[in-house]
PDB file of C-alpha atoms in Angstrom:
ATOM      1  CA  UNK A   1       0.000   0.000   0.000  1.00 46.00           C
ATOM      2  CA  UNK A   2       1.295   3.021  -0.938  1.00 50.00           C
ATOM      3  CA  UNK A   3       1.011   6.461   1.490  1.00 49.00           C
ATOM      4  CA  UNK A   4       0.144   9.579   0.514  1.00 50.00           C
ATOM      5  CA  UNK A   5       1.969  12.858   1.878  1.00 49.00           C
ATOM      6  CA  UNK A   6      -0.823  14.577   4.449  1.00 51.00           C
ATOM      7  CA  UNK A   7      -1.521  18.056   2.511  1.00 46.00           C
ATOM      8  CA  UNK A   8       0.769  20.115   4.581  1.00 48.00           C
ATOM      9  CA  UNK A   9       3.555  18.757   2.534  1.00 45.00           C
ATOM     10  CA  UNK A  10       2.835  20.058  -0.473  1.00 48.00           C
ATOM     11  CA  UNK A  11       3.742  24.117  -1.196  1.00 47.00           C
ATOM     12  CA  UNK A  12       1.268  26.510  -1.071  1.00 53.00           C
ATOM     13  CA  UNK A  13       0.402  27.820  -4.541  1.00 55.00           C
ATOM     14  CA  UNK A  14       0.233  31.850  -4.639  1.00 63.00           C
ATOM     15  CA  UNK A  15      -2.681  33.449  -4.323  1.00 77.00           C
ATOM     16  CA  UNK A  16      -4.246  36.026  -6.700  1.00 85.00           C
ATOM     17  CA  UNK A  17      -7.304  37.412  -5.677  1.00 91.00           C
ATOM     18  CA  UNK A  18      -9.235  40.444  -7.062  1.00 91.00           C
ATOM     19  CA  UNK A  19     -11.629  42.767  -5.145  1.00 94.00           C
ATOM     20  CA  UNK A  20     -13.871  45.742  -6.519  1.00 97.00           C
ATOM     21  CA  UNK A  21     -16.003  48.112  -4.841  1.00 98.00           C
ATOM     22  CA  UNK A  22     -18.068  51.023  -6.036  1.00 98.00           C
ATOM     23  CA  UNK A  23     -19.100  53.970  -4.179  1.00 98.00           C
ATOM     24  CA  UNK A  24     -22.322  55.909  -5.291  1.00 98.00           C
ATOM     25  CA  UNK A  25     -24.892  59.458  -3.469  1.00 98.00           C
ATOM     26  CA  UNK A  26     -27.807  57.859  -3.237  1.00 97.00           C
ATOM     27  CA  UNK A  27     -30.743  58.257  -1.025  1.00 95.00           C
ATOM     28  CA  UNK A  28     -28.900  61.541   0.631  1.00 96.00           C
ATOM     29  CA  UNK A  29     -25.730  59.119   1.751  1.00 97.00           C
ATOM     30  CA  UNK A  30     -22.981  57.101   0.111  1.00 98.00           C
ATOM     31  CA  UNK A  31     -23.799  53.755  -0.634  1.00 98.00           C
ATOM     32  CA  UNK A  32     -21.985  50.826  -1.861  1.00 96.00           C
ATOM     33  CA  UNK A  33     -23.449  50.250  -5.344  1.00 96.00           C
ATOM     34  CA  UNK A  34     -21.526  46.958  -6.371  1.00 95.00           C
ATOM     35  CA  UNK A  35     -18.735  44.721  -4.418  1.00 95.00           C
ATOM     36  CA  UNK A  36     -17.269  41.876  -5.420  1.00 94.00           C
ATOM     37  CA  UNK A  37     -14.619  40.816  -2.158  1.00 93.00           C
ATOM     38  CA  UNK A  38     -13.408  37.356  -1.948  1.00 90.00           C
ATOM     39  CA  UNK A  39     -10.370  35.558   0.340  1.00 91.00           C
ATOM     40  CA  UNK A  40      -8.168  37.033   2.000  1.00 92.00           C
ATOM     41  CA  UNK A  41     -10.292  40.329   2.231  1.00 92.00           C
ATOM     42  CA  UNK A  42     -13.300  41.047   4.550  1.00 93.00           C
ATOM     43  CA  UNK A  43     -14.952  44.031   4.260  1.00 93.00           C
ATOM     44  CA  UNK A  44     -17.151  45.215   7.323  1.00 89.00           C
ATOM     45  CA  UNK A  45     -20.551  46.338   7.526  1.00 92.00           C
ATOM     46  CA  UNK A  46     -20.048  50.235   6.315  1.00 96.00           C
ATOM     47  CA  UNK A  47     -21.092  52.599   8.964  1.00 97.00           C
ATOM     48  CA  UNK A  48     -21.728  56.995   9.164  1.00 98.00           C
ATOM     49  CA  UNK A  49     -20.230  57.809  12.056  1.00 97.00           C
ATOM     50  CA  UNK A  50     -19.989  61.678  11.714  1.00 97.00           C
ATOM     51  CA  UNK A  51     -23.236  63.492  12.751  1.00 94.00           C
ATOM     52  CA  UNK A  52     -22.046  66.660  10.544  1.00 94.00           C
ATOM     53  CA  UNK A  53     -21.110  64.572   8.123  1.00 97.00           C
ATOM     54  CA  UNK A  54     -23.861  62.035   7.341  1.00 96.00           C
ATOM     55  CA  UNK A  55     -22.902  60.799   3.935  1.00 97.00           C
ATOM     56  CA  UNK A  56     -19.754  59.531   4.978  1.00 98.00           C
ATOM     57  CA  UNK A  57     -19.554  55.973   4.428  1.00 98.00           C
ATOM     58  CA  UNK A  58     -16.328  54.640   6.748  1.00 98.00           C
ATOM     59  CA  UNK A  59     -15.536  50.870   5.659  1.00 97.00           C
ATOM     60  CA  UNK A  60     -13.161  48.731   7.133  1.00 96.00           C
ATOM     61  CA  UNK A  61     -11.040  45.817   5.176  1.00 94.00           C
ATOM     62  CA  UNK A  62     -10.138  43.201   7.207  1.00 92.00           C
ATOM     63  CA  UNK A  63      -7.591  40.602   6.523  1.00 89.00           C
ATOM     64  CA  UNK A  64      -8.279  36.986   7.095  1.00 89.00           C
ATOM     65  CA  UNK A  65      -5.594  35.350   6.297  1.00 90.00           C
ATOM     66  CA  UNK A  66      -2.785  36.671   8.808  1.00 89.00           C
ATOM     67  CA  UNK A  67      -1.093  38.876   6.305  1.00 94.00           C
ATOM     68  CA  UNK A  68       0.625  38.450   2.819  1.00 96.00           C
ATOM     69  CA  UNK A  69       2.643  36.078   1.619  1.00 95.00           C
ATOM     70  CA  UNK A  70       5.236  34.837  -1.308  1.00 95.00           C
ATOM     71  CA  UNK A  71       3.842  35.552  -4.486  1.00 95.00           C
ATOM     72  CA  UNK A  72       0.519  36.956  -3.164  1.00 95.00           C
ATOM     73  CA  UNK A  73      -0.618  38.833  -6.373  1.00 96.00           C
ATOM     74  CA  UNK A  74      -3.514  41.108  -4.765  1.00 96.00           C
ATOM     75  CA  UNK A  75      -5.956  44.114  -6.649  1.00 96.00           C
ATOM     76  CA  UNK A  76      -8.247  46.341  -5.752  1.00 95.00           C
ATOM     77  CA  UNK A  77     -10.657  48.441  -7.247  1.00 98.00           C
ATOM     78  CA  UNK A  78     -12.200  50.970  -5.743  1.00 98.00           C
ATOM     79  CA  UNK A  79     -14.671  53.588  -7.626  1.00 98.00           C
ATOM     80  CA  UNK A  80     -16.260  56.851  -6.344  1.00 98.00           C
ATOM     81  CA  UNK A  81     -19.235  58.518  -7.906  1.00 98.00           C
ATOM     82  CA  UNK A  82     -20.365  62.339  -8.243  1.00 98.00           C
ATOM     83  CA  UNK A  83     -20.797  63.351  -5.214  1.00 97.00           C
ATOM     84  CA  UNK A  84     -20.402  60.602  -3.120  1.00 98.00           C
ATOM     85  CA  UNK A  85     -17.572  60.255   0.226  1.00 98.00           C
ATOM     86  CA  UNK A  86     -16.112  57.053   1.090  1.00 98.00           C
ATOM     87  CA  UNK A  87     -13.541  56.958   3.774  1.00 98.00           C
ATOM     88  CA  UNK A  88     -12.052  52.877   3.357  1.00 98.00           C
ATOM     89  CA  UNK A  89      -9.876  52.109   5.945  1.00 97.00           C
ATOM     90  CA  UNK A  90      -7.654  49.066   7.571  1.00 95.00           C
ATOM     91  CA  UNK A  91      -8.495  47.087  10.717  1.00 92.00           C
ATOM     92  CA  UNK A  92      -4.683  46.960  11.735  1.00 93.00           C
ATOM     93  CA  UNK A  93      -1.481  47.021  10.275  1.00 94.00           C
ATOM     94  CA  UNK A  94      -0.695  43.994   7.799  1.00 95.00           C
ATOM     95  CA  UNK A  95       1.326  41.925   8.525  1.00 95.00           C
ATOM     96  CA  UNK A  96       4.575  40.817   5.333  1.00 96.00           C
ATOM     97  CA  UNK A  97       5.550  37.211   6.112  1.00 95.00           C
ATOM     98  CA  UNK A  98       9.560  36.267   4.174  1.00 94.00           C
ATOM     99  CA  UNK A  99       9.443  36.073   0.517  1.00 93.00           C
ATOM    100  CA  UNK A 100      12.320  34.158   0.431  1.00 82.00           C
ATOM    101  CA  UNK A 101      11.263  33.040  -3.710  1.00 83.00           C
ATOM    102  CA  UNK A 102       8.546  35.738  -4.723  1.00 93.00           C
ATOM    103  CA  UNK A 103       7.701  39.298  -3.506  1.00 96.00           C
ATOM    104  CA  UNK A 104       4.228  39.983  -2.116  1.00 97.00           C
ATOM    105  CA  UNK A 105       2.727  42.887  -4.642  1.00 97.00           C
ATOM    106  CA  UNK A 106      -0.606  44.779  -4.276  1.00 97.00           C
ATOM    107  CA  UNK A 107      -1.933  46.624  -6.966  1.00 97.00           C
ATOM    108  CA  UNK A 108      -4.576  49.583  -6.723  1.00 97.00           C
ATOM    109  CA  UNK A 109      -7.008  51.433  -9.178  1.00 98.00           C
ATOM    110  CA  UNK A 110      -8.862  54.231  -7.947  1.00 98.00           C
ATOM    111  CA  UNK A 111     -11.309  56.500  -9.582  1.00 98.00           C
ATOM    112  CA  UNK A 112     -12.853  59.612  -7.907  1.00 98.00           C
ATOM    113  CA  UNK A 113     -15.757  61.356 -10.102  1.00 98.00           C
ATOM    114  CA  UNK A 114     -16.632  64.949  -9.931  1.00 98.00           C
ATOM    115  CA  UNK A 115     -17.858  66.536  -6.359  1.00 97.00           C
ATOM    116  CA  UNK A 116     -16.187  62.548  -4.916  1.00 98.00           C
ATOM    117  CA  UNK A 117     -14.135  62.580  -1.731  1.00 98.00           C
ATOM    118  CA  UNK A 118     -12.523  59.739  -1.271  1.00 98.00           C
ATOM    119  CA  UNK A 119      -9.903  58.574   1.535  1.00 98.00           C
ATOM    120  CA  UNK A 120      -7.752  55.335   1.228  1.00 98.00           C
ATOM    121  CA  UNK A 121      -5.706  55.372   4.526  1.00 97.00           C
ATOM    122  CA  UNK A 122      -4.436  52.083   5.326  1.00 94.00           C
ATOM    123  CA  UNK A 123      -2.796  51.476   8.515  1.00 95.00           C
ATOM    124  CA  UNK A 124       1.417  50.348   7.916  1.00 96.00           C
ATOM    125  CA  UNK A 125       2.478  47.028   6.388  1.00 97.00           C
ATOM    126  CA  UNK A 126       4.807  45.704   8.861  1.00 96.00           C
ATOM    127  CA  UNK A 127       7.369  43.777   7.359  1.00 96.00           C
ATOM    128  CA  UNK A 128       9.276  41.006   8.681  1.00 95.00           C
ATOM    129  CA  UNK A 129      12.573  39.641   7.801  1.00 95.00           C
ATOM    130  CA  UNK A 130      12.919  38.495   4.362  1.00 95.00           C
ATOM    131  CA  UNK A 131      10.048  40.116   3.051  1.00 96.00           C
ATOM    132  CA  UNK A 132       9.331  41.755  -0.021  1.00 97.00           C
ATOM    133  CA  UNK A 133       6.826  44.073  -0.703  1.00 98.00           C
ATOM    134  CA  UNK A 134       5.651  45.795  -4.272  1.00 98.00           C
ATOM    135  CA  UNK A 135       2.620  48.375  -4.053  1.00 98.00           C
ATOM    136  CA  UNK A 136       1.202  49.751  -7.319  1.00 98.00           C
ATOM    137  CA  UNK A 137      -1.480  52.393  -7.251  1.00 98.00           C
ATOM    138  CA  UNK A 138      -3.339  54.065 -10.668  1.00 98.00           C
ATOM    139  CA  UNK A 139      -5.311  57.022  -9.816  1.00 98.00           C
ATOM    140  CA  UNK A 140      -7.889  59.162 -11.839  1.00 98.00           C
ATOM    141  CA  UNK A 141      -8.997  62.123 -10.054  1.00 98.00           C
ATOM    142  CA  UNK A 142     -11.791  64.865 -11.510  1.00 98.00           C
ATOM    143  CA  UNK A 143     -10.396  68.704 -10.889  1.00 97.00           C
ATOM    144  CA  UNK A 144     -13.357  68.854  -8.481  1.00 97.00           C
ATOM    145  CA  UNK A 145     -12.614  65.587  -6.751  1.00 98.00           C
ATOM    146  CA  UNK A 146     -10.787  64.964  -3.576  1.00 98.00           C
ATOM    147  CA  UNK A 147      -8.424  62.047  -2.665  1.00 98.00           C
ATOM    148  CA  UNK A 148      -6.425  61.165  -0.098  1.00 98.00           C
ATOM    149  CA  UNK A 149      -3.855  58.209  -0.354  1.00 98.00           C
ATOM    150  CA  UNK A 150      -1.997  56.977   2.992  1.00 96.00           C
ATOM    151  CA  UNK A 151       0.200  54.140   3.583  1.00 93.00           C
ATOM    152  CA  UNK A 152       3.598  53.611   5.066  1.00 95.00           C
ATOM    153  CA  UNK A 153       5.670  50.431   6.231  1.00 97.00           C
ATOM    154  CA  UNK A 154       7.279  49.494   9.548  1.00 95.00           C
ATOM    155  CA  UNK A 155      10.494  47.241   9.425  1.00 92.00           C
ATOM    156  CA  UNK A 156      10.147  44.338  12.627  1.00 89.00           C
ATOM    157  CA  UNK A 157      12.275  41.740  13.547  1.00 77.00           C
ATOM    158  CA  UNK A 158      10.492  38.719  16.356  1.00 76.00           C
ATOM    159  CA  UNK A 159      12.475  37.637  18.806  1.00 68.00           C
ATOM    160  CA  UNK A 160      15.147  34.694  17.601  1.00 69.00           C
ATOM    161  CA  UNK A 161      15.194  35.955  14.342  1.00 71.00           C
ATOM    162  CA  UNK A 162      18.263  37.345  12.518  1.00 78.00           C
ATOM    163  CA  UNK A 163      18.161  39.841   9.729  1.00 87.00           C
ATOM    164  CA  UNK A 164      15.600  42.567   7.891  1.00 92.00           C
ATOM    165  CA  UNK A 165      13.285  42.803   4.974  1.00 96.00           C
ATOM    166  CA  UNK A 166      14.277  42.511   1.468  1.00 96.00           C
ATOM    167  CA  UNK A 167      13.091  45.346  -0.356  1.00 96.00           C
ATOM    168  CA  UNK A 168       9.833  47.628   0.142  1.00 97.00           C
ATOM    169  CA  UNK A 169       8.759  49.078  -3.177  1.00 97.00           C
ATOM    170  CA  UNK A 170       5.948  51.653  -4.549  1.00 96.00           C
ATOM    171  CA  UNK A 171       4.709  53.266  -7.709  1.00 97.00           C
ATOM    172  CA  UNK A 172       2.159  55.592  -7.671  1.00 97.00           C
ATOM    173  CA  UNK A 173       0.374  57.099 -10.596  1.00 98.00           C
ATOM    174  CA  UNK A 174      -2.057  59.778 -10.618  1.00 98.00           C
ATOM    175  CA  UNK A 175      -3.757  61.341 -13.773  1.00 98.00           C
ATOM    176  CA  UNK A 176      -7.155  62.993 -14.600  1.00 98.00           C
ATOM    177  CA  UNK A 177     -10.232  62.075 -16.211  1.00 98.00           C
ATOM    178  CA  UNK A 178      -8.716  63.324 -19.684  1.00 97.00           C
ATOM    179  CA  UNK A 179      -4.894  61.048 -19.315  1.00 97.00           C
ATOM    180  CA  UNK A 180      -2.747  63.807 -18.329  1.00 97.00           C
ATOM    181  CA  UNK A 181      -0.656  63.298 -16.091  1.00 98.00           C
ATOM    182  CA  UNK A 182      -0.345  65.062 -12.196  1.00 97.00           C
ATOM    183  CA  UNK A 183       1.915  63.163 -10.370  1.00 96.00           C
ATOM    184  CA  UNK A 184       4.152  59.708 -10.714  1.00 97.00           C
ATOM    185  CA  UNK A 185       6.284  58.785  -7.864  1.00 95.00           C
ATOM    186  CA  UNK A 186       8.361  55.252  -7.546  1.00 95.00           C
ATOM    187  CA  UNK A 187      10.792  54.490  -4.457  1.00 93.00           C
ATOM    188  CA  UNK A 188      12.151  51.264  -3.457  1.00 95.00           C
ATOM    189  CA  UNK A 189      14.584  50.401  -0.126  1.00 95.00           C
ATOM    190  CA  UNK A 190      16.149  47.994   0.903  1.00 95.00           C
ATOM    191  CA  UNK A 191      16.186  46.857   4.219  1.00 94.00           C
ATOM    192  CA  UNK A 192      20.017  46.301   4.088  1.00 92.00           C
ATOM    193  CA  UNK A 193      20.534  49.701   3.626  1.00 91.00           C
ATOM    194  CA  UNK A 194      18.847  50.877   6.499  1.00 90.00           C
ATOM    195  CA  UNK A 195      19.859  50.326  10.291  1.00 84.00           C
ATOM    196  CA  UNK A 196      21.921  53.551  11.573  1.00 85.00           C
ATOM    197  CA  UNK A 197      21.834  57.329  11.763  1.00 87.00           C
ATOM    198  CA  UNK A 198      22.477  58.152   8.674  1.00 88.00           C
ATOM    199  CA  UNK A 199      20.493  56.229   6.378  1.00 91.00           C
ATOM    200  CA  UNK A 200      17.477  56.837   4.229  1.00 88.00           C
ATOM    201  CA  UNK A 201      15.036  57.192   6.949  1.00 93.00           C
ATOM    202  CA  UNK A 202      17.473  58.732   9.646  1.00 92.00           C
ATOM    203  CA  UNK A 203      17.674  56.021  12.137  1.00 92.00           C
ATOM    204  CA  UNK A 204      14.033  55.628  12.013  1.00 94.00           C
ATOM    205  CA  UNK A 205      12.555  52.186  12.122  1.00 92.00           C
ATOM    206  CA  UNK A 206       9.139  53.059  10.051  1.00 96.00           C
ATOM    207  CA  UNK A 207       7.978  55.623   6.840  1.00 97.00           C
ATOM    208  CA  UNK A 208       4.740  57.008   5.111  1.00 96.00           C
ATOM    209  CA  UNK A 209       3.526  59.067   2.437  1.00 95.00           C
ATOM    210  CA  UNK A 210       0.097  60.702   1.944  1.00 95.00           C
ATOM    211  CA  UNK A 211      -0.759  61.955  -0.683  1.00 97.00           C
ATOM    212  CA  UNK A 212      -3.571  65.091  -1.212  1.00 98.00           C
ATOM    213  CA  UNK A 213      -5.070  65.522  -4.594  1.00 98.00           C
ATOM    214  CA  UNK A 214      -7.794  68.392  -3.984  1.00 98.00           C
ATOM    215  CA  UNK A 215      -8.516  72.041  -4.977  1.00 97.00           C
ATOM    216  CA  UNK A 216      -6.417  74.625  -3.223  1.00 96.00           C
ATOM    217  CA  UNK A 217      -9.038  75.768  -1.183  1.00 97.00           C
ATOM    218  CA  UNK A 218      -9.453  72.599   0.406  1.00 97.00           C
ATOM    219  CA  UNK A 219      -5.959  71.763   1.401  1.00 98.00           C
ATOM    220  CA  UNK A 220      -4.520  72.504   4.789  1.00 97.00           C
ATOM    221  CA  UNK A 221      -1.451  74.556   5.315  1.00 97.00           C
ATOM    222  CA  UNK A 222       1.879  72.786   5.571  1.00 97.00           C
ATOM    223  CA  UNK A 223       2.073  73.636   9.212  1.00 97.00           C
ATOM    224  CA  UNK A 224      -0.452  72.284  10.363  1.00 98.00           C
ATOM    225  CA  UNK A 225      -0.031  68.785   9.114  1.00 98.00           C
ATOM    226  CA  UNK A 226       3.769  69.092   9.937  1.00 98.00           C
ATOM    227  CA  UNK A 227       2.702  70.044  14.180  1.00 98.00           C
ATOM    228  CA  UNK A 228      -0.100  67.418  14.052  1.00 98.00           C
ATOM    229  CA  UNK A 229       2.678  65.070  13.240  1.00 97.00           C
ATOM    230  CA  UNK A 230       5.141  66.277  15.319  1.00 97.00           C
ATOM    231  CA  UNK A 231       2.316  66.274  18.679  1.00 97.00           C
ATOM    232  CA  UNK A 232       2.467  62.368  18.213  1.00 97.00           C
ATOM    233  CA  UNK A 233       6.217  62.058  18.243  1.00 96.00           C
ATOM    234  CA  UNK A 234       6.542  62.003  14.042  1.00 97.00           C
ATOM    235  CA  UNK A 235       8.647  63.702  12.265  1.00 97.00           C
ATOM    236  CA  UNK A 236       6.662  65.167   8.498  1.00 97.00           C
ATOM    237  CA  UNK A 237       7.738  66.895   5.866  1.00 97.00           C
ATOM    238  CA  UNK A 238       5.245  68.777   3.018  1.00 98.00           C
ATOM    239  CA  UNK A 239       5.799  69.619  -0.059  1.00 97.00           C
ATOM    240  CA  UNK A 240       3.567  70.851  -3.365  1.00 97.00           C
ATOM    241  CA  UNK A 241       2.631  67.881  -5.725  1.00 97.00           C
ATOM    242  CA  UNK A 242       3.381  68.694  -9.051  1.00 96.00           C
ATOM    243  CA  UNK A 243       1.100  70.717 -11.097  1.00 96.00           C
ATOM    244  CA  UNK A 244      -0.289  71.977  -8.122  1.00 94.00           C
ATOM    245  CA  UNK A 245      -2.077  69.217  -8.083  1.00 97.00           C
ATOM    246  CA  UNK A 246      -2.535  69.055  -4.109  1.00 98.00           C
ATOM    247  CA  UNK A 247       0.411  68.022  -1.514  1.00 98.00           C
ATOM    248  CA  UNK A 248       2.735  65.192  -0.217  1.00 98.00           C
ATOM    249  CA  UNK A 249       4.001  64.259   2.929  1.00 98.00           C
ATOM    250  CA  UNK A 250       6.233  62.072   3.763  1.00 97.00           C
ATOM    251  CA  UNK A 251       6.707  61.319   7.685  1.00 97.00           C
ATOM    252  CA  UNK A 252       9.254  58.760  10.043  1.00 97.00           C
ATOM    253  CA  UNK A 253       8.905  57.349  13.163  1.00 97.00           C
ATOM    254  CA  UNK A 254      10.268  55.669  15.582  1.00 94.00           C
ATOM    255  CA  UNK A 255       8.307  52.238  14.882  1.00 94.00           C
ATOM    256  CA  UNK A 256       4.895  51.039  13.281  1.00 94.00           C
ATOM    257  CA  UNK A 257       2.778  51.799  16.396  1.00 94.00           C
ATOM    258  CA  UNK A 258       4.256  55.384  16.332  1.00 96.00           C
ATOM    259  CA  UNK A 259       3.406  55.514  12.296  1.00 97.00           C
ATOM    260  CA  UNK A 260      -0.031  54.978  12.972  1.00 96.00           C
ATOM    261  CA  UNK A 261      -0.607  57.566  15.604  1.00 97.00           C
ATOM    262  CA  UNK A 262       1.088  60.257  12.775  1.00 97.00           C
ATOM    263  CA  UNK A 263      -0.888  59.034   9.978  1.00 97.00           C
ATOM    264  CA  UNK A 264      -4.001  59.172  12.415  1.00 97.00           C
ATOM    265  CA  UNK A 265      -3.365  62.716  13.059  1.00 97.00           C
ATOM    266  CA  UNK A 266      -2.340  63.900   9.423  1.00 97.00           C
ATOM    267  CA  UNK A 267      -5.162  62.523   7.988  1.00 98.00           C
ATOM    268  CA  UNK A 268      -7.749  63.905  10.280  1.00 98.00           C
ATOM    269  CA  UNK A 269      -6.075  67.394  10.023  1.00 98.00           C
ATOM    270  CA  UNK A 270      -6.196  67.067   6.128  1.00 98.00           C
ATOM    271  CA  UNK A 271      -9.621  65.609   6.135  1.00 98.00           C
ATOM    272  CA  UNK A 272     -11.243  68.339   7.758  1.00 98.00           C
ATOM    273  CA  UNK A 273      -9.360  70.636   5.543  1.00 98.00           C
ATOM    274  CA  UNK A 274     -10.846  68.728   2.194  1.00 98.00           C
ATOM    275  CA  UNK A 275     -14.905  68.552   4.309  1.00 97.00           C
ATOM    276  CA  UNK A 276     -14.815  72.050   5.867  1.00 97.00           C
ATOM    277  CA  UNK A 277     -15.893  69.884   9.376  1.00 97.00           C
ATOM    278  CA  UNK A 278     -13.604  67.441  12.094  1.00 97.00           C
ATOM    279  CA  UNK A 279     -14.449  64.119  11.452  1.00 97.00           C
ATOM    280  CA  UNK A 280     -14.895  61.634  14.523  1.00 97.00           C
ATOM    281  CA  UNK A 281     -12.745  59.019  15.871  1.00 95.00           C
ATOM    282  CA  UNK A 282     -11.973  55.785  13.535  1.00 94.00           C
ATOM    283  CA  UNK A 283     -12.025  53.120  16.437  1.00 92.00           C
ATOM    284  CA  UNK A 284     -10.205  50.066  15.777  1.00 87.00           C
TER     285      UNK A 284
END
């Protein structure tokens, strides 16, 4: 009689997985018109949780899988209609298990329609040693749209483990309705070259852009966003986009927790900016 191996022999096959949503005004609120989200996304119920801002929808995308892994090929979709506001938002940070034969990627489209707001802030991919992370994001913004972009990465290393991540990579690419071009930004490090003073993030063990495409009327100074930051223990720097398209700030801290707390801040700061109101507390 011959045996067969039990089924935790065998390698895990990569996953690709695709996930859309669609965010429409309708019935005086935002609603979500269509979604299509399978493994290793949940998405929550969608909940208004700003009384001065009642057409706010606030999602939350859950992983339930533990994190990403080797070869994960991941995209997401995510559409915004006239006039609607959708605020999607992480759960936690994310965990980035080794890639020791594939890099984990994640790639984004994002369309925000005329009088749209919409705010993608996830919370930092943390990334453990030997992992390998590629982010792509394609955005189309309308001149009278608003969009807000967050994410950042946190470099951690368990106890009894030796070493760093691989290589964190990003491309973002931001046009309008009509294919010109506003902004494209691409940065990649390398976990090797970090680890003292003087290196690309100045000691600091985590790093995250946002980045603001709105009117200039609806952008907040520079100095507020860099004193939110700075209340939280971050340290942020702001800068035009190009084509005065909006802003970009990019921001260290000390560690992923202390990322959070500076994203936290920036975005609420820039958020109420963008709505002309505060928004309330994102529990997680």
């Amino acid at each position: 009689m011959q045996l067969a191996l039990p089924s935790c022999f065998a390698p895990d096959r990569a996953r690709v997985s695709a996930a859309r949503l669609t965010a429409e005004f309708a019935g005086g609120r935002t609603i979500l018109r269509r979604q299509q989200v399978g493994y290793p996304w949940h998405l929550g119920r969608g909940f208004y949780l700003d009384a001065e801002k009642r057409d706010l929808l606030t999602l939350y995308l859950q992983s339930a899988s533990g994190g990403m892994y080797a070869g994960d090929d991941l995209s997401f979709d995510v559409e915004v209609g006239a006039g609607a506001a959708l605020h999607l938002t992480t759960q936690a940070a994310t965990l980035v298990h080794a890639c020791r034969d594939a890099a984990a990627s994640l790639r984004q489209r994002v369309h925000v329609a005329a009088g749209g707001f919409a705010a993608l802030t996830n919370d930092p991919y943390i990334l453990f040693p030997e992992a390998e992370l590629q982010l792509a994001t394609s955005v189309v913004v309308d001149a009278e749209g608003v969009l807000i972009l967050a994410d950042g990465f946190g470099a951690h290393r368990p106890t009894r483990f030796e070493g760093t991540f691989t290589r964190f990579s990003s491309e973002l690419r931001v046009a309008r309705p009509d294919g010109s071009l506003l902004l494209l930004d691409r940065g990649t490090l390398r976990g090797a070259d970090l680890g003292n003073a003087y290196d690309a993030l100045g000691g600091a063990g985590a790093a995250g852009s946002f980045i603001v495409i709105a009117p200039a009327e609806r952008l907040p100074t520079p100095e507020v966003i860099e004193a939110a930051a700075e209340q939280v223990g971050c340290f942020a720097g702001v800068s035009t986009a190009p084509n005065e398209a909006g802003l970009v700030i990019r921001m260290t801290a000390p560690d992923g927790g202390g990322l959070t707390r500076g994203l936290t801040a920036a975005f609420h700061v820039i958020a109420e900016a963008a709505l002309g109101l505060p928004l309330a507390v994102r529990r997680k």
